[in-house]
């Protein structure tokens, strides 16, 4: 059994092994999609295939949609050829349920895969052609929060962005510069409406996308690199929208055990690809069964009826409440806490950490005791119920191959939202005392201890990638296990609101963070001792 269109015609062999197959005519849908594209997505990674692509499949199966998805990869170009096109844009979704069963689906909603490569004229011209189509309603994104960044950690424009500002849309090479160039093509084709929908796991994601695109439009207009009022088009709510959204579905990197399971079914050619830039992707994706997607209902050109596949459409205020509930309290802070301490304590699975009484108490305290009291109920999803599901079903799922090392990636980009918002809520409250926070300052101290790259047994371990690693690691470089560290050297870092969301000295918890860190430096076993002492 091979994952391609020809082999998919042999339905019996797939169905006999428990695979759900597309119920629609892929050839017919592919032709309709090419002629009148409806939805293009940027970011061809695991989350996209496990969630948005599967949503589209559900609507195609029921006849609600008659056109499929176009996906574009803008960072790891080889993914399009080696993973998507070599398998006719098909993918296997292995949904790992908490009861141990695996729901296997061949996802066939992706009709075309493109590459956001300025140097590949054929590829980029095809994308411009898609963006000029009247039928296009939305472009969605899962490119991670750093995909929208135009500056480095010090607020200085990235060199590629600075050069794009000067050169104009025809020569743009940065990710956001190329997105702005495609939107400019749509503007020149008649100022056609479109929704640009960030589905990335970050606060006010639509604003991050808007800010990046607007910056390019303003720079190009100021530098005389474009014709017409492109900036006016980008800022016109009736023509271009940037809805906020909240997405939630745990999608770890493709796991060897899942690969083995699929191969035992007889599926061939499932070898993963590690791209030249370090991304790990395979012809299959494994994920949990829980999923949530809440989107601000702001679509100038109309939209697919995704609500019929379980998506919540609502107003911006409600999206904001749901996003804060999840990102600042009910999931993401718990994930980061487990990531930091999981690496320090030698764990390789999030689910196994949830069997550790000390770590389980830590995340319960962060969620129920410190976060939940300052969360606003968004009403469409109950915060207490959400945390209950996270702590009792999702994180302990022994069949989910998620790792603390994966979650620890880009931690410097996450702390401000995952913990800083709650710290600020306490600092600004007349009824709550920020000094009553115990577990959140401990996680921040744990992250500083993590940056040493030495686990609780005294053994070195590799740090996960982080765009600020060189800068932040310098603050901790002089610390040694078994020695008192000079915590005064940490002051510039602890005052950095871009990292923590607040100035930890101004809000009054920097001394707590430093104190926990000093205790964690006492020697091997000190991290465990701190957890047992305070949680």
Short mmCIF file of C-alpha atoms in Angstrom, two decimals:
data_model
loop_
_atom_site.label_atom_id
_atom_site.label_comp_id
_atom_site.label_asym_id
_atom_site.label_seq_id
_atom_site.Cartn_x
_atom_site.Cartn_y
_atom_site.Cartn_z
CA UNK A 1 0.00 0.00 0.00
CA UNK A 2 1.44 3.30 -1.10
CA UNK A 3 0.12 6.75 -0.35
CA UNK A 4 -0.85 8.05 -3.78
CA UNK A 5 -3.93 8.52 -5.93
CA UNK A 6 -3.56 5.25 -7.82
CA UNK A 7 -3.24 3.15 -4.68
CA UNK A 8 -6.16 4.98 -3.09
CA UNK A 9 -8.40 3.56 -5.81
CA UNK A 10 -7.91 0.15 -4.18
CA UNK A 11 -10.28 1.10 -1.42
CA UNK A 12 -10.76 -2.39 -0.07
CA UNK A 13 -7.18 -2.80 1.12
CA UNK A 14 -7.30 0.48 3.03
CA UNK A 15 -10.75 0.01 4.52
CA UNK A 16 -9.93 -3.54 5.60
CA UNK A 17 -7.18 -2.09 7.77
CA UNK A 18 -9.41 0.54 9.33
CA UNK A 19 -8.54 3.63 7.31
CA UNK A 20 -11.08 6.34 6.63
CA UNK A 21 -10.81 7.50 3.02
CA UNK A 22 -11.94 10.70 1.29
CA UNK A 23 -15.58 10.35 0.21
CA UNK A 24 -15.37 12.90 -2.61
CA UNK A 25 -14.01 12.85 -6.15
CA UNK A 26 -10.48 14.24 -5.75
CA UNK A 27 -10.00 14.72 -9.49
CA UNK A 28 -13.15 16.79 -9.78
CA UNK A 29 -12.37 18.83 -6.68
CA UNK A 30 -8.77 19.38 -7.82
CA UNK A 31 -9.95 20.84 -11.12
CA UNK A 32 -12.49 23.10 -9.41
CA UNK A 33 -9.88 24.26 -6.91
CA UNK A 34 -7.37 25.16 -9.59
CA UNK A 35 -9.93 27.12 -11.57
CA UNK A 36 -11.49 28.94 -8.62
CA UNK A 37 -9.39 28.61 -5.43
CA UNK A 38 -11.20 29.37 -2.21
CA UNK A 39 -8.68 28.84 0.58
CA UNK A 40 -4.88 28.92 0.60
CA UNK A 41 -2.81 28.07 3.66
CA UNK A 42 0.78 29.06 4.50
CA UNK A 43 2.76 26.64 6.66
CA UNK A 44 2.77 23.01 5.55
CA UNK A 45 3.62 21.51 8.93
CA UNK A 46 2.02 18.92 11.17
CA UNK A 47 -0.64 21.12 12.79
CA UNK A 48 -1.97 22.17 9.39
CA UNK A 49 -2.42 18.59 8.21
CA UNK A 50 -3.88 17.37 11.49
CA UNK A 51 -6.40 20.19 11.90
CA UNK A 52 -7.27 22.69 9.11
CA UNK A 53 -6.77 20.12 6.36
CA UNK A 54 -8.92 17.60 8.22
CA UNK A 55 -11.60 20.25 8.76
CA UNK A 56 -11.70 20.84 5.02
CA UNK A 57 -11.93 17.09 4.42
CA UNK A 58 -14.99 16.82 6.68
CA UNK A 59 -16.75 19.53 4.67
CA UNK A 60 -15.76 17.99 1.36
CA UNK A 61 -17.02 14.60 2.52
CA UNK A 62 -20.44 16.06 3.34
CA UNK A 63 -20.67 18.23 0.23
CA UNK A 64 -20.55 21.50 2.14
CA UNK A 65 -17.35 22.37 0.25
CA UNK A 66 -16.74 21.72 -3.44
CA UNK A 67 -13.15 22.96 -3.49
CA UNK A 68 -10.16 21.92 -1.46
CA UNK A 69 -7.08 23.51 0.02
CA UNK A 70 -3.92 24.89 -1.52
CA UNK A 71 -0.93 24.73 0.83
CA UNK A 72 2.25 26.78 0.59
CA UNK A 73 5.53 26.20 2.39
CA UNK A 74 7.64 29.27 2.91
CA UNK A 75 10.56 28.07 5.03
CA UNK A 76 11.30 24.42 4.27
CA UNK A 77 10.92 24.35 0.49
CA UNK A 78 11.83 20.68 0.06
CA UNK A 79 8.75 19.62 2.04
CA UNK A 80 6.52 20.38 -0.96
CA UNK A 81 8.38 18.03 -3.28
CA UNK A 82 9.55 15.30 -0.90
CA UNK A 83 6.45 14.97 1.28
CA UNK A 84 3.46 16.49 -0.49
CA UNK A 85 3.95 16.04 -4.22
CA UNK A 86 5.60 12.63 -3.96
CA UNK A 87 2.39 11.41 -2.31
CA UNK A 88 -0.09 13.31 -4.52
CA UNK A 89 -0.67 15.75 -1.62
CA UNK A 90 -2.16 12.97 0.50
CA UNK A 91 -1.41 12.47 4.18
CA UNK A 92 -2.26 9.93 6.87
CA UNK A 93 -3.64 11.36 10.10
CA UNK A 94 -3.22 9.04 13.07
CA UNK A 95 -5.42 10.37 15.87
CA UNK A 96 -4.23 8.94 19.18
CA UNK A 97 -7.11 8.55 21.60
CA UNK A 98 -6.77 8.32 25.36
CA UNK A 99 -8.36 4.85 25.34
CA UNK A 100 -5.42 3.57 23.31
CA UNK A 101 -7.19 3.32 19.98
CA UNK A 102 -5.86 4.98 16.84
CA UNK A 103 -8.22 6.56 14.33
CA UNK A 104 -6.55 6.47 10.91
CA UNK A 105 -7.64 8.86 8.18
CA UNK A 106 -6.23 9.46 4.71
CA UNK A 107 -6.55 13.23 4.38
CA UNK A 108 -7.11 14.17 0.74
CA UNK A 109 -8.38 17.75 0.99
CA UNK A 110 -5.08 19.28 -0.17
CA UNK A 111 -5.31 19.80 -3.91
CA UNK A 112 -2.10 21.66 -4.64
CA UNK A 113 1.20 22.33 -2.87
CA UNK A 114 3.26 25.43 -3.63
CA UNK A 115 6.54 26.96 -2.53
CA UNK A 116 6.89 30.56 -1.38
CA UNK A 117 10.23 30.97 -3.12
CA UNK A 118 11.00 34.28 -4.78
CA UNK A 119 13.85 32.74 -6.77
CA UNK A 120 11.55 30.12 -8.29
CA UNK A 121 9.68 32.17 -10.86
CA UNK A 122 7.20 29.42 -11.76
CA UNK A 123 6.23 28.85 -8.13
CA UNK A 124 5.87 32.52 -7.26
CA UNK A 125 3.93 33.34 -10.42
CA UNK A 126 1.50 30.55 -9.56
CA UNK A 127 0.96 32.08 -6.13
CA UNK A 128 0.37 35.49 -7.68
CA UNK A 129 -2.15 33.89 -10.04
CA UNK A 130 -3.99 32.39 -7.06
CA UNK A 131 -4.03 35.71 -5.22
CA UNK A 132 -5.51 37.49 -8.21
CA UNK A 133 -8.51 35.15 -8.39
CA UNK A 134 -11.93 36.62 -7.55
CA UNK A 135 -12.89 33.36 -5.83
CA UNK A 136 -10.19 33.46 -3.14
CA UNK A 137 -11.77 34.12 0.24
CA UNK A 138 -9.06 33.45 2.77
CA UNK A 139 -5.37 32.85 3.32
CA UNK A 140 -4.59 31.18 6.63
CA UNK A 141 -1.27 30.76 8.42
CA UNK A 142 0.48 28.38 10.79
CA UNK A 143 4.02 29.70 10.55
CA UNK A 144 4.73 30.10 14.31
CA UNK A 145 4.89 33.41 16.11
CA UNK A 146 8.43 34.14 14.96
CA UNK A 147 7.20 34.04 11.35
CA UNK A 148 5.64 37.49 11.84
CA UNK A 149 8.69 39.09 13.43
CA UNK A 150 10.33 41.94 11.56
CA UNK A 151 12.90 42.77 14.26
CA UNK A 152 15.48 40.96 16.35
CA UNK A 153 15.45 40.67 20.13
CA UNK A 154 16.75 44.23 20.47
CA UNK A 155 14.04 45.73 18.27
CA UNK A 156 16.33 46.25 15.27
CA UNK A 157 14.89 45.52 11.83
CA UNK A 158 16.07 42.22 10.42
CA UNK A 159 18.43 42.78 7.51
CA UNK A 160 16.13 40.96 5.07
CA UNK A 161 13.20 43.14 6.11
CA UNK A 162 15.23 46.34 5.86
CA UNK A 163 16.35 45.38 2.37
CA UNK A 164 12.77 44.48 1.37
CA UNK A 165 11.49 47.84 2.60
CA UNK A 166 13.93 49.54 0.24
CA UNK A 167 13.63 47.17 -2.72
CA UNK A 168 9.85 46.87 -3.03
CA UNK A 169 7.47 43.94 -3.64
CA UNK A 170 9.10 42.63 -6.82
CA UNK A 171 12.30 41.77 -4.95
CA UNK A 172 11.04 40.88 -1.47
CA UNK A 173 12.70 37.83 0.07
CA UNK A 174 11.61 37.87 3.73
CA UNK A 175 8.57 35.76 4.65
CA UNK A 176 6.30 38.66 5.46
CA UNK A 177 7.68 40.63 2.54
CA UNK A 178 6.59 37.89 0.16
CA UNK A 179 3.14 37.73 1.77
CA UNK A 180 2.79 41.49 1.37
CA UNK A 181 3.91 41.17 -2.26
CA UNK A 182 1.19 38.60 -2.94
CA UNK A 183 -1.38 40.86 -1.34
CA UNK A 184 -0.10 43.70 -3.50
CA UNK A 185 -0.76 41.53 -6.56
CA UNK A 186 -4.35 41.12 -5.36
CA UNK A 187 -4.60 44.88 -4.84
CA UNK A 188 -3.40 45.57 -8.38
CA UNK A 189 -5.87 43.03 -9.76
CA UNK A 190 -8.76 45.17 -8.57
CA UNK A 191 -8.47 45.67 -4.82
CA UNK A 192 -10.25 42.38 -4.25
CA UNK A 193 -11.35 41.51 -0.71
CA UNK A 194 -9.71 38.76 1.33
CA UNK A 195 -9.29 37.55 4.92
CA UNK A 196 -5.75 36.86 6.18
CA UNK A 197 -6.27 34.48 9.10
CA UNK A 198 -3.44 33.66 11.45
CA UNK A 199 -4.04 30.33 13.17
CA UNK A 200 -0.82 30.48 15.10
CA UNK A 201 -0.66 29.81 18.79
CA UNK A 202 0.07 33.34 19.98
CA UNK A 203 -1.79 36.22 21.55
CA UNK A 204 -3.73 38.51 19.19
CA UNK A 205 -2.27 36.66 16.23
CA UNK A 206 -4.28 38.67 13.71
CA UNK A 207 -2.68 41.88 14.94
CA UNK A 208 0.80 40.41 14.54
CA UNK A 209 0.03 39.54 10.93
CA UNK A 210 -1.60 42.92 10.32
CA UNK A 211 1.31 44.79 11.86
CA UNK A 212 3.80 43.01 9.63
CA UNK A 213 1.84 43.47 6.39
CA UNK A 214 1.02 47.09 7.18
CA UNK A 215 4.69 47.83 7.85
CA UNK A 216 5.62 46.65 4.37
CA UNK A 217 2.77 48.56 2.73
CA UNK A 218 3.74 51.76 4.55
CA UNK A 219 7.46 51.40 3.76
CA UNK A 220 6.88 50.64 0.08
CA UNK A 221 4.47 53.52 -0.28
CA UNK A 222 6.82 55.93 1.49
CA UNK A 223 9.78 54.76 -0.60
CA UNK A 224 7.84 55.08 -3.86
CA UNK A 225 8.11 51.38 -4.66
CA UNK A 226 4.44 50.78 -5.44
CA UNK A 227 1.58 52.28 -7.36
CA UNK A 228 -1.74 53.36 -5.87
CA UNK A 229 -2.91 53.47 -2.27
CA UNK A 230 -1.86 49.97 -1.22
CA UNK A 231 -1.65 51.10 2.40
CA UNK A 232 -5.26 52.27 2.22
CA UNK A 233 -6.28 48.86 0.86
CA UNK A 234 -4.46 46.99 3.65
CA UNK A 235 -6.09 49.16 6.32
CA UNK A 236 -9.60 49.06 4.83
CA UNK A 237 -11.67 46.69 7.01
CA UNK A 238 -14.11 46.14 4.16
CA UNK A 239 -11.39 44.83 1.87
CA UNK A 240 -8.68 43.13 3.93
CA UNK A 241 -9.28 41.55 7.33
CA UNK A 242 -6.93 40.12 9.94
CA UNK A 243 -9.19 38.12 12.28
CA UNK A 244 -7.99 36.96 15.67
CA UNK A 245 -8.17 33.24 16.35
CA UNK A 246 -7.44 30.68 19.02
CA UNK A 247 -6.27 27.25 17.93
CA UNK A 248 -5.58 24.27 20.16
CA UNK A 249 -4.53 20.79 19.14
CA UNK A 250 -1.42 18.99 20.34
CA UNK A 251 0.46 17.67 17.32
CA UNK A 252 3.87 16.22 18.15
CA UNK A 253 6.51 15.37 15.59
CA UNK A 254 5.82 12.10 13.70
CA UNK A 255 6.58 9.24 16.06
CA UNK A 256 8.52 6.07 15.22
CA UNK A 257 5.93 3.89 16.97
CA UNK A 258 3.18 5.30 14.78
CA UNK A 259 5.32 4.77 11.72
CA UNK A 260 5.79 1.14 12.76
CA UNK A 261 2.04 0.71 13.31
CA UNK A 262 1.26 2.07 9.83
CA UNK A 263 3.96 -0.09 8.26
CA UNK A 264 2.46 -3.16 9.94
CA UNK A 265 -0.76 -2.26 8.12
CA UNK A 266 1.22 -2.51 4.91
CA UNK A 267 1.73 1.19 4.18
CA UNK A 268 5.06 1.81 2.44
CA UNK A 269 7.39 4.77 1.95
CA UNK A 270 6.72 6.52 5.25
CA UNK A 271 10.27 7.68 5.91
CA UNK A 272 10.40 11.13 7.50
CA UNK A 273 12.32 14.02 6.03
CA UNK A 274 14.62 16.27 8.03
CA UNK A 275 14.89 19.48 6.07
CA UNK A 276 18.05 21.50 5.57
CA UNK A 277 16.72 23.88 8.22
CA UNK A 278 15.98 21.16 10.75
CA UNK A 279 12.24 20.58 10.37
CA UNK A 280 11.08 16.98 10.89
CA UNK A 281 8.11 15.94 8.76
CA UNK A 282 6.74 12.67 7.39
CA UNK A 283 3.95 11.46 5.07
CA UNK A 284 1.89 10.90 8.23
CA UNK A 285 1.04 13.05 11.24
CA UNK A 286 0.03 11.96 14.74
CA UNK A 287 -2.15 14.07 17.02
CA UNK A 288 -4.47 14.03 19.98
CA UNK A 289 -8.22 13.84 19.45
CA UNK A 290 -9.12 17.09 21.27
CA UNK A 291 -9.21 20.21 19.11
CA UNK A 292 -10.53 23.75 19.37
CA UNK A 293 -10.60 26.56 16.83
CA UNK A 294 -12.27 29.90 17.57
CA UNK A 295 -12.15 32.63 14.90
CA UNK A 296 -13.31 36.22 14.79
CA UNK A 297 -16.07 36.32 12.17
CA UNK A 298 -14.57 38.99 9.90
CA UNK A 299 -14.39 37.84 6.27
CA UNK A 300 -14.86 40.55 3.60
CA UNK A 301 -15.02 38.01 0.75
CA UNK A 302 -17.14 35.42 2.56
CA UNK A 303 -15.81 32.18 4.04
CA UNK A 304 -16.16 28.40 4.06
CA UNK A 305 -18.82 27.09 6.46
CA UNK A 306 -16.26 25.78 8.92
CA UNK A 307 -18.76 25.97 11.76
CA UNK A 308 -20.25 22.80 10.31
CA UNK A 309 -16.95 21.08 11.13
CA UNK A 310 -16.89 22.35 14.73
CA UNK A 311 -15.20 25.76 14.41
CA UNK A 312 -16.53 28.56 16.63
CA UNK A 313 -17.11 31.90 14.90
CA UNK A 314 -17.63 34.82 17.24
CA UNK A 315 -16.63 38.42 17.97
CA UNK A 316 -13.12 39.69 18.72
CA UNK A 317 -13.78 40.17 22.44
CA UNK A 318 -14.79 36.52 22.84
CA UNK A 319 -11.79 35.28 20.85
CA UNK A 320 -9.59 37.35 23.14
CA UNK A 321 -11.12 35.80 26.23
CA UNK A 322 -10.78 32.26 24.87
CA UNK A 323 -7.21 32.90 23.78
CA UNK A 324 -6.21 34.30 27.16
CA UNK A 325 -7.97 31.42 28.90
CA UNK A 326 -5.97 28.88 26.94
CA UNK A 327 -2.63 30.58 26.32
CA UNK A 328 -2.29 32.35 29.66
CA UNK A 329 -3.87 29.81 32.01
CA UNK A 330 -5.48 26.57 30.96
CA UNK A 331 -2.90 24.86 28.71
CA UNK A 332 0.17 26.71 27.48
CA UNK A 333 1.64 27.69 30.88
CA UNK A 334 1.21 24.10 32.05
CA UNK A 335 2.92 22.84 28.92
CA UNK A 336 5.87 25.21 29.38
CA UNK A 337 6.25 24.25 33.03
CA UNK A 338 6.37 20.58 32.09
CA UNK A 339 8.81 21.33 29.27
CA UNK A 340 11.29 23.15 31.52
CA UNK A 341 11.21 20.69 34.40
CA UNK A 342 10.86 17.69 32.13
CA UNK A 343 14.18 18.51 30.50
CA UNK A 344 15.82 19.10 33.87
CA UNK A 345 14.50 15.86 35.33
CA UNK A 346 15.29 13.68 32.32
CA UNK A 347 11.80 13.01 30.98
CA UNK A 348 11.19 12.31 27.28
CA UNK A 349 7.39 12.22 27.33
CA UNK A 350 4.92 14.80 28.63
CA UNK A 351 2.53 11.99 29.58
CA UNK A 352 5.11 10.40 31.86
CA UNK A 353 5.64 13.69 33.63
CA UNK A 354 1.98 13.62 34.58
CA UNK A 355 2.73 10.44 36.56
CA UNK A 356 5.27 12.39 38.63
CA UNK A 357 3.44 13.62 41.74
CA UNK A 358 5.66 16.68 42.14
CA UNK A 359 5.15 17.86 38.56
CA UNK A 360 1.46 17.04 38.59
CA UNK A 361 1.01 19.16 41.72
CA UNK A 362 3.02 21.96 40.09
CA UNK A 363 0.83 22.25 37.00
CA UNK A 364 -2.36 21.82 39.03
CA UNK A 365 -1.26 24.69 41.25
CA UNK A 366 -0.40 26.90 38.25
CA UNK A 367 -3.73 26.19 36.57
CA UNK A 368 -6.26 25.97 39.37
CA UNK A 369 -4.72 28.10 42.13
CA UNK A 370 -2.76 30.84 40.34
CA UNK A 371 -4.21 31.17 36.86
CA UNK A 372 -7.90 30.35 37.10
CA UNK A 373 -8.77 33.09 39.64
CA UNK A 374 -7.80 35.85 37.18
CA UNK A 375 -9.31 34.34 34.02
CA UNK A 376 -12.42 35.83 32.43
CA UNK A 377 -14.93 33.17 31.39
CA UNK A 378 -15.45 33.46 27.60
CA UNK A 379 -18.76 31.55 27.99
CA UNK A 380 -18.41 29.49 24.81
CA UNK A 381 -15.75 27.33 26.55
CA UNK A 382 -15.68 26.90 30.33
CA UNK A 383 -12.19 27.50 31.82
CA UNK A 384 -12.52 24.99 34.68
CA UNK A 385 -13.79 22.30 32.32
CA UNK A 386 -11.00 23.12 29.90
CA UNK A 387 -8.30 22.67 32.57
CA UNK A 388 -9.97 19.47 33.79
CA UNK A 389 -9.70 18.03 30.29
CA UNK A 390 -6.09 19.18 29.92
CA UNK A 391 -4.93 17.70 33.22
CA UNK A 392 -7.02 14.54 33.26
CA UNK A 393 -7.25 13.55 29.60
CA UNK A 394 -4.92 15.42 27.28
CA UNK A 395 -1.57 15.71 29.02
CA UNK A 396 -1.68 12.25 30.69
CA UNK A 397 -2.59 10.50 27.42
CA UNK A 398 0.08 7.75 27.35
CA UNK A 399 -0.35 7.28 23.62
CA UNK A 400 0.64 10.86 22.75
CA UNK A 401 4.36 10.92 21.91
CA UNK A 402 4.83 14.56 22.86
CA UNK A 403 8.14 15.58 24.39
CA UNK A 404 9.24 18.32 26.78
CA UNK A 405 12.10 19.01 24.39
CA UNK A 406 9.66 19.97 21.61
CA UNK A 407 7.61 22.19 23.89
CA UNK A 408 10.79 23.88 25.20
CA UNK A 409 11.51 25.26 21.72
CA UNK A 410 11.39 29.09 21.55
CA UNK A 411 10.58 29.44 25.26
CA UNK A 412 11.87 33.03 25.32
CA UNK A 413 9.07 33.89 22.89
CA UNK A 414 6.40 32.32 25.07
CA UNK A 415 7.00 33.44 28.66
CA UNK A 416 5.54 36.93 28.26
CA UNK A 417 2.14 35.59 27.29
CA UNK A 418 2.09 32.31 29.19
CA UNK A 419 3.09 33.82 32.52
CA UNK A 420 3.49 37.58 32.18
CA UNK A 421 -0.23 38.18 31.64
CA UNK A 422 -1.11 36.41 34.89
CA UNK A 423 1.67 38.17 36.81
CA UNK A 424 0.40 41.51 35.51
CA UNK A 425 -3.17 40.64 36.51
CA UNK A 426 -2.00 40.05 40.08
CA UNK A 427 0.18 43.16 40.13
CA UNK A 428 -2.68 45.36 38.91
CA UNK A 429 -5.30 43.85 41.20
CA UNK A 430 -6.39 45.52 44.42
CA UNK A 431 -7.57 42.18 45.79
CA UNK A 432 -4.59 39.97 44.98
CA UNK A 433 -0.95 40.09 46.02
CA UNK A 434 1.64 39.21 43.39
CA UNK A 435 3.93 37.95 46.18
CA UNK A 436 1.43 35.15 46.80
CA UNK A 437 2.46 33.56 43.50
CA UNK A 438 4.58 30.49 44.17
CA UNK A 439 4.60 28.18 41.16
CA UNK A 440 4.87 30.73 38.36
CA UNK A 441 8.07 32.34 39.76
CA UNK A 442 9.39 28.81 40.25
CA UNK A 443 8.89 28.03 36.56
CA UNK A 444 10.74 31.21 35.59
CA UNK A 445 13.59 30.19 37.89
CA UNK A 446 13.44 26.70 36.42
CA UNK A 447 13.85 28.16 32.93
CA UNK A 448 16.97 30.05 34.03
CA UNK A 449 18.29 26.81 35.53
CA UNK A 450 17.37 25.01 32.28
CA UNK A 451 19.50 27.47 30.29
CA UNK A 452 22.61 26.01 31.93
CA UNK A 453 22.07 22.84 29.87
CA UNK A 454 22.81 20.68 32.94
CA UNK A 455 20.10 18.34 34.25
CA UNK A 456 19.27 17.67 37.89
CA UNK A 457 21.75 14.79 37.98
CA UNK A 458 24.55 17.05 36.82
CA UNK A 459 24.67 15.73 33.26
CA UNK A 460 24.67 17.95 30.15
CA UNK A 461 21.67 17.95 27.80
CA UNK A 462 21.01 19.78 24.51
CA UNK A 463 18.97 22.96 24.73
CA UNK A 464 16.01 23.30 22.38
CA UNK A 465 16.25 25.95 19.63
CA UNK A 466 15.42 29.51 20.64
CA UNK A 467 15.89 32.68 18.56
CA UNK A 468 17.29 34.54 21.59
CA UNK A 469 19.49 31.70 22.84
CA UNK A 470 22.82 33.42 22.32
CA UNK A 471 21.66 36.55 24.11
CA UNK A 472 19.87 34.94 27.05
CA UNK A 473 22.41 32.19 27.55
CA UNK A 474 25.09 34.81 28.19
CA UNK A 475 23.32 35.85 31.40
CA UNK A 476 23.55 32.36 32.86
CA UNK A 477 26.97 31.41 31.47
CA UNK A 478 28.79 32.13 34.74
CA UNK A 479 26.58 29.90 36.89
CA UNK A 480 27.84 26.51 38.09
CA UNK A 481 26.06 23.67 39.82
CA UNK A 482 27.12 23.51 43.47
CA UNK A 483 28.14 27.17 43.58
CA UNK A 484 26.28 30.30 44.60
CA UNK A 485 25.54 32.25 41.43
CA UNK A 486 25.80 36.01 41.11
CA UNK A 487 22.11 36.69 40.60
CA UNK A 488 22.78 40.41 40.17
CA UNK A 489 24.08 39.52 36.69
CA UNK A 490 20.53 38.46 35.80
CA UNK A 491 19.01 41.87 36.41
CA UNK A 492 18.99 43.10 32.77
CA UNK A 493 17.26 39.89 31.73
CA UNK A 494 14.72 39.93 34.56
CA UNK A 495 13.87 43.53 33.71
CA UNK A 496 13.23 42.63 30.06
CA UNK A 497 9.50 42.99 29.46
CA UNK A 498 9.85 41.59 25.94
CA UNK A 499 10.87 38.26 27.48
CA UNK A 500 8.74 38.13 30.64
CA UNK A 501 5.85 40.43 29.77
CA UNK A 502 6.64 42.49 32.86
CA UNK A 503 9.67 43.91 34.60
CA UNK A 504 10.06 41.30 37.32
CA UNK A 505 11.75 43.81 39.61
CA UNK A 506 9.00 46.40 39.23
CA UNK A 507 6.23 43.91 40.02
CA UNK A 508 8.15 42.58 43.00
CA UNK A 509 8.91 38.92 42.23
CA UNK A 510 12.46 39.07 40.89
CA UNK A 511 13.85 38.25 44.33
CA UNK A 512 11.58 35.20 44.50
CA UNK A 513 12.81 34.01 41.11
CA UNK A 514 16.45 34.53 42.11
CA UNK A 515 15.89 32.79 45.42
CA UNK A 516 14.42 29.71 43.78
CA UNK A 517 17.29 29.68 41.28
CA UNK A 518 19.90 29.82 44.04
CA UNK A 519 18.29 26.82 45.70
CA UNK A 520 18.20 24.92 42.39
CA UNK A 521 21.94 25.53 42.01
CA UNK A 522 22.80 23.82 45.30
CA UNK A 523 23.88 20.62 43.59
CA UNK A 524 22.52 17.45 41.99
CA UNK A 525 18.96 16.79 43.11
CA UNK A 526 18.34 20.44 44.02
CA UNK A 527 15.65 20.96 41.39
CA UNK A 528 13.65 18.04 42.75
CA UNK A 529 14.19 19.30 46.29
CA UNK A 530 12.78 22.74 45.41
CA UNK A 531 9.68 21.19 43.84
CA UNK A 532 9.06 19.07 46.91
CA UNK A 533 9.72 21.95 49.30
CA UNK A 534 7.39 24.53 47.81
CA UNK A 535 4.67 22.86 45.75
#
